[in-house]
Amino acid sequence: MTIKDSPEEWEIRATETPFVGNKTSVRTDEVVMPDGAVVRRDYQVHPGSVGVLALDEEDRVLLIRQYRHPVRQKLWEIPAGLLDVPGENPLHAAQRELYEEAHVKAEDWRVLTDVYTTPGGCDEAVRIFLARNLSEADGERFAVEDEESDLEYARVPVDELVRGVLAGELHNNCLAVGVLSLVGARAGDGLDALRPAEAPWPARPFAC
């Protein structure tokens, strides 16, 4: 038996969108179950996101600390952001986020992993990149606003982040998945065996 996720779509009898927000919306589908019953499923419709695990030459990960209102916490996170344009190349979005949030650029990019953040209630798909060979970006720093005007920065050793994730001290999804995927990749075929930066992404197809 091959352990691998596979595409599948059950019949939808009706659908409506009771809420439309600035970036996301809420959809209600009437879905036919295997026994023929029809049930309502509410979920958030999301454009998709990218995250960047930026690793420097001292084996430290670039982090930002940001207030997240829904959970009422300041979380340590890796740079991340939305796919603002339908069909946008996720690599370009990741490079933009690393520049805007940290004023950093990277020469080596790989796909670290692809995940659905909360598939029981949201269709958000996230591609997490590994970025290496870091340096300061050229030009002026990007002008930030709202929560991003209060960002803090740190570069933290990988081992310390693993400990923090397993101790329940670090909770951001992309940070936890990214760091543990990094450790797994090193223990397996190595970082150079990771998928190329523009590998296909069926969850959010894009044009190169």
PDB file of C-alpha atoms in Angstrom:
ATOM      1  CA  MET A   1       0.000   0.000   0.000  1.00  0.00           C
ATOM      2  CA  THR A   2       1.347   3.414  -0.984  1.00  0.00           C
ATOM      3  CA  ILE A   3       0.822   6.070   1.687  1.00  0.00           C
ATOM      4  CA  LYS A   4       0.075   9.079  -0.468  1.00  0.00           C
ATOM      5  CA  ASP A   5      -2.690  11.682  -0.507  1.00  0.00           C
ATOM      6  CA  SER A   6      -4.896  11.576  -3.597  1.00  0.00           C
ATOM      7  CA  PRO A   7      -7.369  14.003  -5.202  1.00  0.00           C
ATOM      8  CA  GLU A   8     -11.065  13.219  -4.800  1.00  0.00           C
ATOM      9  CA  GLU A   9     -14.234  15.313  -4.916  1.00  0.00           C
ATOM     10  CA  TRP A  10     -17.634  14.246  -3.616  1.00  0.00           C
ATOM     11  CA  GLU A  11     -20.826  15.516  -5.210  1.00  0.00           C
ATOM     12  CA  ILE A  12     -21.961  18.985  -4.170  1.00  0.00           C
ATOM     13  CA  ARG A  13     -25.719  19.564  -4.419  1.00  0.00           C
ATOM     14  CA  ALA A  14     -25.642  23.282  -3.623  1.00  0.00           C
ATOM     15  CA  THR A  15     -23.180  25.957  -2.565  1.00  0.00           C
ATOM     16  CA  GLU A  16     -23.363  29.502  -1.216  1.00  0.00           C
ATOM     17  CA  THR A  17     -20.928  32.117   0.101  1.00  0.00           C
ATOM     18  CA  PRO A  18     -22.464  33.785   3.171  1.00  0.00           C
ATOM     19  CA  PHE A  19     -19.375  35.898   3.916  1.00  0.00           C
ATOM     20  CA  VAL A  20     -16.794  37.587   1.708  1.00  0.00           C
ATOM     21  CA  GLY A  21     -13.845  39.308   3.378  1.00  0.00           C
ATOM     22  CA  ASN A  22     -10.857  41.270   2.171  1.00  0.00           C
ATOM     23  CA  LYS A  23      -8.660  38.230   1.497  1.00  0.00           C
ATOM     24  CA  THR A  24     -10.772  35.189   2.382  1.00  0.00           C
ATOM     25  CA  SER A  25     -14.406  34.100   2.382  1.00  0.00           C
ATOM     26  CA  VAL A  26     -16.641  31.471   3.965  1.00  0.00           C
ATOM     27  CA  ARG A  27     -18.402  28.916   1.780  1.00  0.00           C
ATOM     28  CA  THR A  28     -21.204  26.513   2.638  1.00  0.00           C
ATOM     29  CA  ASP A  29     -21.499  23.357   0.508  1.00  0.00           C
ATOM     30  CA  GLU A  30     -24.176  20.665   0.644  1.00  0.00           C
ATOM     31  CA  VAL A  31     -22.094  17.508   0.190  1.00  0.00           C
ATOM     32  CA  VAL A  32     -23.351  14.004  -0.586  1.00  0.00           C
ATOM     33  CA  MET A  33     -21.940  11.448   1.848  1.00  0.00           C
ATOM     34  CA  PRO A  34     -21.108   7.823   0.884  1.00  0.00           C
ATOM     35  CA  ASP A  35     -24.440   6.627   2.337  1.00  0.00           C
ATOM     36  CA  GLY A  36     -26.385   9.153   0.269  1.00  0.00           C
ATOM     37  CA  ALA A  37     -27.032  11.625   3.089  1.00  0.00           C
ATOM     38  CA  VAL A  38     -26.536  15.308   2.305  1.00  0.00           C
ATOM     39  CA  VAL A  39     -24.717  17.407   4.933  1.00  0.00           C
ATOM     40  CA  ARG A  40     -23.679  21.059   5.123  1.00  0.00           C
ATOM     41  CA  ARG A  41     -19.982  21.842   5.377  1.00  0.00           C
ATOM     42  CA  ASP A  42     -18.768  25.368   6.190  1.00  0.00           C
ATOM     43  CA  TYR A  43     -15.160  26.268   5.419  1.00  0.00           C
ATOM     44  CA  GLN A  44     -12.887  29.214   4.805  1.00  0.00           C
ATOM     45  CA  VAL A  45     -11.806  29.786   1.205  1.00  0.00           C
ATOM     46  CA  HIS A  46      -8.188  30.917   1.149  1.00  0.00           C
ATOM     47  CA  PRO A  47      -5.912  32.035  -1.718  1.00  0.00           C
ATOM     48  CA  GLY A  48      -2.931  30.044  -0.422  1.00  0.00           C
ATOM     49  CA  SER A  49       0.316  31.058   1.249  1.00  0.00           C
ATOM     50  CA  VAL A  50       4.069  30.671   1.161  1.00  0.00           C
ATOM     51  CA  GLY A  51       6.576  30.430   3.996  1.00  0.00           C
ATOM     52  CA  VAL A  52      10.361  30.813   3.937  1.00  0.00           C
ATOM     53  CA  LEU A  53      12.709  28.923   6.227  1.00  0.00           C
ATOM     54  CA  ALA A  54      15.768  31.115   5.703  1.00  0.00           C
ATOM     55  CA  LEU A  55      18.899  29.328   6.943  1.00  0.00           C
ATOM     56  CA  ASP A  56      22.149  31.250   7.378  1.00  0.00           C
ATOM     57  CA  GLU A  57      25.762  30.023   7.289  1.00  0.00           C
ATOM     58  CA  GLU A  58      25.758  29.514  11.075  1.00  0.00           C
ATOM     59  CA  ASP A  59      22.809  27.107  10.881  1.00  0.00           C
ATOM     60  CA  ARG A  60      20.407  29.680  12.287  1.00  0.00           C
ATOM     61  CA  VAL A  61      16.862  30.298  11.090  1.00  0.00           C
ATOM     62  CA  LEU A  62      15.645  33.836  10.482  1.00  0.00           C
ATOM     63  CA  LEU A  63      12.539  34.495  12.600  1.00  0.00           C
ATOM     64  CA  ILE A  64      10.110  37.326  13.061  1.00  0.00           C
ATOM     65  CA  ARG A  65       7.852  37.887  16.074  1.00  0.00           C
ATOM     66  CA  GLN A  66       4.394  39.180  15.285  1.00  0.00           C
ATOM     67  CA  TYR A  67       1.101  39.761  17.103  1.00  0.00           C
ATOM     68  CA  ARG A  68      -1.660  37.398  15.956  1.00  0.00           C
ATOM     69  CA  HIS A  69      -5.012  38.684  17.091  1.00  0.00           C
ATOM     70  CA  PRO A  70      -7.134  35.495  16.705  1.00  0.00           C
ATOM     71  CA  VAL A  71      -4.947  33.632  19.228  1.00  0.00           C
ATOM     72  CA  ARG A  72      -4.036  36.712  21.318  1.00  0.00           C
ATOM     73  CA  GLN A  73      -0.326  35.936  21.235  1.00  0.00           C
ATOM     74  CA  LYS A  74       2.916  37.224  19.813  1.00  0.00           C
ATOM     75  CA  LEU A  75       4.287  34.307  17.849  1.00  0.00           C
ATOM     76  CA  TRP A  76       7.761  33.592  16.544  1.00  0.00           C
ATOM     77  CA  GLU A  77       7.346  32.753  12.871  1.00  0.00           C
ATOM     78  CA  ILE A  78       9.237  32.335   9.640  1.00  0.00           C
ATOM     79  CA  PRO A  79       8.569  34.981   6.957  1.00  0.00           C
ATOM     80  CA  ALA A  80       5.314  34.139   5.200  1.00  0.00           C
ATOM     81  CA  GLY A  81       2.505  35.693   3.235  1.00  0.00           C
ATOM     82  CA  LEU A  82      -0.448  35.245   0.923  1.00  0.00           C
ATOM     83  CA  LEU A  83      -0.471  34.402  -2.751  1.00  0.00           C
ATOM     84  CA  ASP A  84      -1.950  37.769  -3.649  1.00  0.00           C
ATOM     85  CA  VAL A  85      -2.523  37.070  -7.342  1.00  0.00           C
ATOM     86  CA  PRO A  86      -4.342  33.960  -8.677  1.00  0.00           C
ATOM     87  CA  GLY A  87      -1.823  31.730 -10.444  1.00  0.00           C
ATOM     88  CA  GLU A  88       1.130  33.601  -8.945  1.00  0.00           C
ATOM     89  CA  ASN A  89       4.431  31.728  -8.992  1.00  0.00           C
ATOM     90  CA  PRO A  90       4.946  30.765  -5.319  1.00  0.00           C
ATOM     91  CA  LEU A  91       8.720  31.214  -5.567  1.00  0.00           C
ATOM     92  CA  HIS A  92       8.248  34.835  -6.585  1.00  0.00           C
ATOM     93  CA  ALA A  93       5.822  35.325  -3.697  1.00  0.00           C
ATOM     94  CA  ALA A  94       8.298  33.777  -1.247  1.00  0.00           C
ATOM     95  CA  GLN A  95      11.130  35.989  -2.486  1.00  0.00           C
ATOM     96  CA  ARG A  96       8.875  39.016  -2.091  1.00  0.00           C
ATOM     97  CA  GLU A  97       7.911  38.081   1.471  1.00  0.00           C
ATOM     98  CA  LEU A  98      11.526  37.521   2.525  1.00  0.00           C
ATOM     99  CA  TYR A  99      12.403  40.948   1.155  1.00  0.00           C
ATOM    100  CA  GLU A 100       9.381  42.778   2.582  1.00  0.00           C
ATOM    101  CA  GLU A 101       9.429  41.227   6.049  1.00  0.00           C
ATOM    102  CA  ALA A 102      13.183  40.876   6.643  1.00  0.00           C
ATOM    103  CA  HIS A 103      14.981  42.861   3.886  1.00  0.00           C
ATOM    104  CA  VAL A 104      16.912  39.694   3.016  1.00  0.00           C
ATOM    105  CA  LYS A 105      17.558  37.887  -0.265  1.00  0.00           C
ATOM    106  CA  ALA A 106      18.730  34.311  -0.893  1.00  0.00           C
ATOM    107  CA  GLU A 107      20.638  32.680  -3.737  1.00  0.00           C
ATOM    108  CA  ASP A 108      19.608  29.045  -3.167  1.00  0.00           C
ATOM    109  CA  TRP A 109      15.921  28.073  -3.063  1.00  0.00           C
ATOM    110  CA  ARG A 110      14.337  24.634  -2.632  1.00  0.00           C
ATOM    111  CA  VAL A 111      10.847  23.385  -1.837  1.00  0.00           C
ATOM    112  CA  LEU A 112      10.919  22.095   1.730  1.00  0.00           C
ATOM    113  CA  THR A 113       7.336  20.849   2.006  1.00  0.00           C
ATOM    114  CA  ASP A 114       3.712  21.490   1.005  1.00  0.00           C
ATOM    115  CA  VAL A 115       0.912  21.336   3.581  1.00  0.00           C
ATOM    116  CA  TYR A 116      -2.770  22.084   4.167  1.00  0.00           C
ATOM    117  CA  THR A 117      -2.890  24.050   7.411  1.00  0.00           C
ATOM    118  CA  THR A 118      -6.400  23.160   8.639  1.00  0.00           C
ATOM    119  CA  PRO A 119      -8.105  20.922   6.043  1.00  0.00           C
ATOM    120  CA  GLY A 120     -11.125  20.259   8.256  1.00  0.00           C
ATOM    121  CA  GLY A 121     -12.231  23.881   8.079  1.00  0.00           C
ATOM    122  CA  CYS A 122     -10.118  25.785   5.537  1.00  0.00           C
ATOM    123  CA  ASP A 123      -8.724  25.092   2.076  1.00  0.00           C
ATOM    124  CA  GLU A 124      -5.484  27.001   2.710  1.00  0.00           C
ATOM    125  CA  ALA A 125      -2.465  25.373   1.061  1.00  0.00           C
ATOM    126  CA  VAL A 126       1.043  26.477   2.057  1.00  0.00           C
ATOM    127  CA  ARG A 127       4.324  25.865   0.276  1.00  0.00           C
ATOM    128  CA  ILE A 128       7.325  26.196   2.591  1.00  0.00           C
ATOM    129  CA  PHE A 129      10.648  26.964   0.947  1.00  0.00           C
ATOM    130  CA  LEU A 130      14.187  26.488   2.191  1.00  0.00           C
ATOM    131  CA  ALA A 131      16.270  29.565   1.381  1.00  0.00           C
ATOM    132  CA  ARG A 132      20.076  29.560   1.768  1.00  0.00           C
ATOM    133  CA  ASN A 133      23.040  31.778   0.910  1.00  0.00           C
ATOM    134  CA  LEU A 134      21.451  34.777   2.568  1.00  0.00           C
ATOM    135  CA  SER A 135      22.459  38.418   2.275  1.00  0.00           C
ATOM    136  CA  GLU A 136      20.915  41.820   2.896  1.00  0.00           C
ATOM    137  CA  ALA A 137      18.571  42.931   0.137  1.00  0.00           C
ATOM    138  CA  ASP A 138      19.360  45.936  -2.013  1.00  0.00           C
ATOM    139  CA  GLY A 139      17.492  49.228  -1.853  1.00  0.00           C
ATOM    140  CA  GLU A 140      15.185  50.757   0.712  1.00  0.00           C
ATOM    141  CA  ARG A 141      13.406  48.700   3.335  1.00  0.00           C
ATOM    142  CA  PHE A 142       9.766  47.935   2.574  1.00  0.00           C
ATOM    143  CA  ALA A 143       7.318  50.236   4.360  1.00  0.00           C
ATOM    144  CA  VAL A 144       5.302  48.206   6.897  1.00  0.00           C
ATOM    145  CA  GLU A 145       2.003  48.920   8.615  1.00  0.00           C
ATOM    146  CA  ASP A 146      -0.491  47.502  11.126  1.00  0.00           C
ATOM    147  CA  GLU A 147       0.843  44.430  12.994  1.00  0.00           C
ATOM    148  CA  GLU A 148       4.006  44.409  10.899  1.00  0.00           C
ATOM    149  CA  SER A 149       5.017  47.794  12.305  1.00  0.00           C
ATOM    150  CA  ASP A 150       5.800  46.038  15.616  1.00  0.00           C
ATOM    151  CA  LEU A 151       7.917  43.145  14.282  1.00  0.00           C
ATOM    152  CA  GLU A 152      10.899  41.765  16.184  1.00  0.00           C
ATOM    153  CA  TYR A 153      13.704  39.763  14.561  1.00  0.00           C
ATOM    154  CA  ALA A 154      16.021  36.957  15.625  1.00  0.00           C
ATOM    155  CA  ARG A 155      18.278  34.282  14.182  1.00  0.00           C
ATOM    156  CA  VAL A 156      17.949  31.093  16.184  1.00  0.00           C
ATOM    157  CA  PRO A 157      19.897  27.788  15.915  1.00  0.00           C
ATOM    158  CA  VAL A 158      17.953  24.903  14.429  1.00  0.00           C
ATOM    159  CA  ASP A 159      18.446  22.684  17.495  1.00  0.00           C
ATOM    160  CA  GLU A 160      16.988  25.350  19.772  1.00  0.00           C
ATOM    161  CA  LEU A 161      13.912  25.651  17.565  1.00  0.00           C
ATOM    162  CA  VAL A 162      13.353  21.893  17.537  1.00  0.00           C
ATOM    163  CA  ARG A 163      13.485  21.889  21.311  1.00  0.00           C
ATOM    164  CA  GLY A 164      11.027  24.783  21.491  1.00  0.00           C
ATOM    165  CA  VAL A 165       8.557  23.114  19.128  1.00  0.00           C
ATOM    166  CA  LEU A 166       8.615  19.818  21.022  1.00  0.00           C
ATOM    167  CA  ALA A 167       8.365  21.603  24.373  1.00  0.00           C
ATOM    168  CA  GLY A 168       5.183  23.399  23.280  1.00  0.00           C
ATOM    169  CA  GLU A 169       6.848  26.821  23.405  1.00  0.00           C
ATOM    170  CA  LEU A 170       6.656  27.616  19.671  1.00  0.00           C
ATOM    171  CA  HIS A 171       3.264  27.253  18.011  1.00  0.00           C
ATOM    172  CA  ASN A 172       3.352  28.742  14.533  1.00  0.00           C
ATOM    173  CA  ASN A 173       2.402  26.089  11.998  1.00  0.00           C
ATOM    174  CA  CYS A 174       4.890  27.053   9.268  1.00  0.00           C
ATOM    175  CA  LEU A 175       7.748  27.356  11.747  1.00  0.00           C
ATOM    176  CA  ALA A 176       7.073  23.951  13.318  1.00  0.00           C
ATOM    177  CA  VAL A 177       6.514  22.144  10.018  1.00  0.00           C
ATOM    178  CA  GLY A 178       9.458  23.876   8.368  1.00  0.00           C
ATOM    179  CA  VAL A 179      12.000  23.189  11.097  1.00  0.00           C
ATOM    180  CA  LEU A 180      10.981  19.560  11.584  1.00  0.00           C
ATOM    181  CA  SER A 181      10.984  19.031   7.803  1.00  0.00           C
ATOM    182  CA  LEU A 182      14.488  20.478   7.659  1.00  0.00           C
ATOM    183  CA  VAL A 183      15.694  18.022  10.284  1.00  0.00           C
ATOM    184  CA  GLY A 184      13.950  15.162   8.475  1.00  0.00           C
ATOM    185  CA  ALA A 185      15.510  16.109   5.145  1.00  0.00           C
ATOM    186  CA  ARG A 186      18.977  16.186   6.667  1.00  0.00           C
ATOM    187  CA  ALA A 187      18.450  12.765   8.208  1.00  0.00           C
ATOM    188  CA  GLY A 188      17.267  11.407   4.856  1.00  0.00           C
ATOM    189  CA  ASP A 189      18.720  12.154   1.430  1.00  0.00           C
ATOM    190  CA  GLY A 190      20.059  15.597   2.357  1.00  0.00           C
ATOM    191  CA  LEU A 191      19.027  19.157   1.533  1.00  0.00           C
ATOM    192  CA  ASP A 192      20.328  19.048  -2.028  1.00  0.00           C
ATOM    193  CA  ALA A 193      17.829  16.261  -2.760  1.00  0.00           C
ATOM    194  CA  LEU A 194      14.865  18.526  -2.000  1.00  0.00           C
ATOM    195  CA  ARG A 195      12.531  19.425  -4.853  1.00  0.00           C
ATOM    196  CA  PRO A 196      13.528  22.357  -7.050  1.00  0.00           C
ATOM    197  CA  ALA A 197      12.101  25.773  -6.213  1.00  0.00           C
ATOM    198  CA  GLU A 198       9.608  25.708  -9.087  1.00  0.00           C
ATOM    199  CA  ALA A 199       8.406  22.130  -8.622  1.00  0.00           C
ATOM    200  CA  PRO A 200       4.730  21.600  -9.576  1.00  0.00           C
ATOM    201  CA  TRP A 201       2.180  22.349  -6.864  1.00  0.00           C
ATOM    202  CA  PRO A 202      -1.203  20.789  -7.700  1.00  0.00           C
ATOM    203  CA  ALA A 203      -2.908  22.536  -4.765  1.00  0.00           C
ATOM    204  CA  ARG A 204      -2.118  25.945  -6.291  1.00  0.00           C
ATOM    205  CA  PRO A 205      -1.156  25.561  -9.962  1.00  0.00           C
ATOM    206  CA  PHE A 206       1.006  28.340 -11.363  1.00  0.00           C
ATOM    207  CA  ALA A 207       2.798  29.471 -14.485  1.00  0.00           C
ATOM    208  CA  CYS A 208       6.596  29.750 -14.280  1.00  0.00           C
TER     209      CYS A 208
END
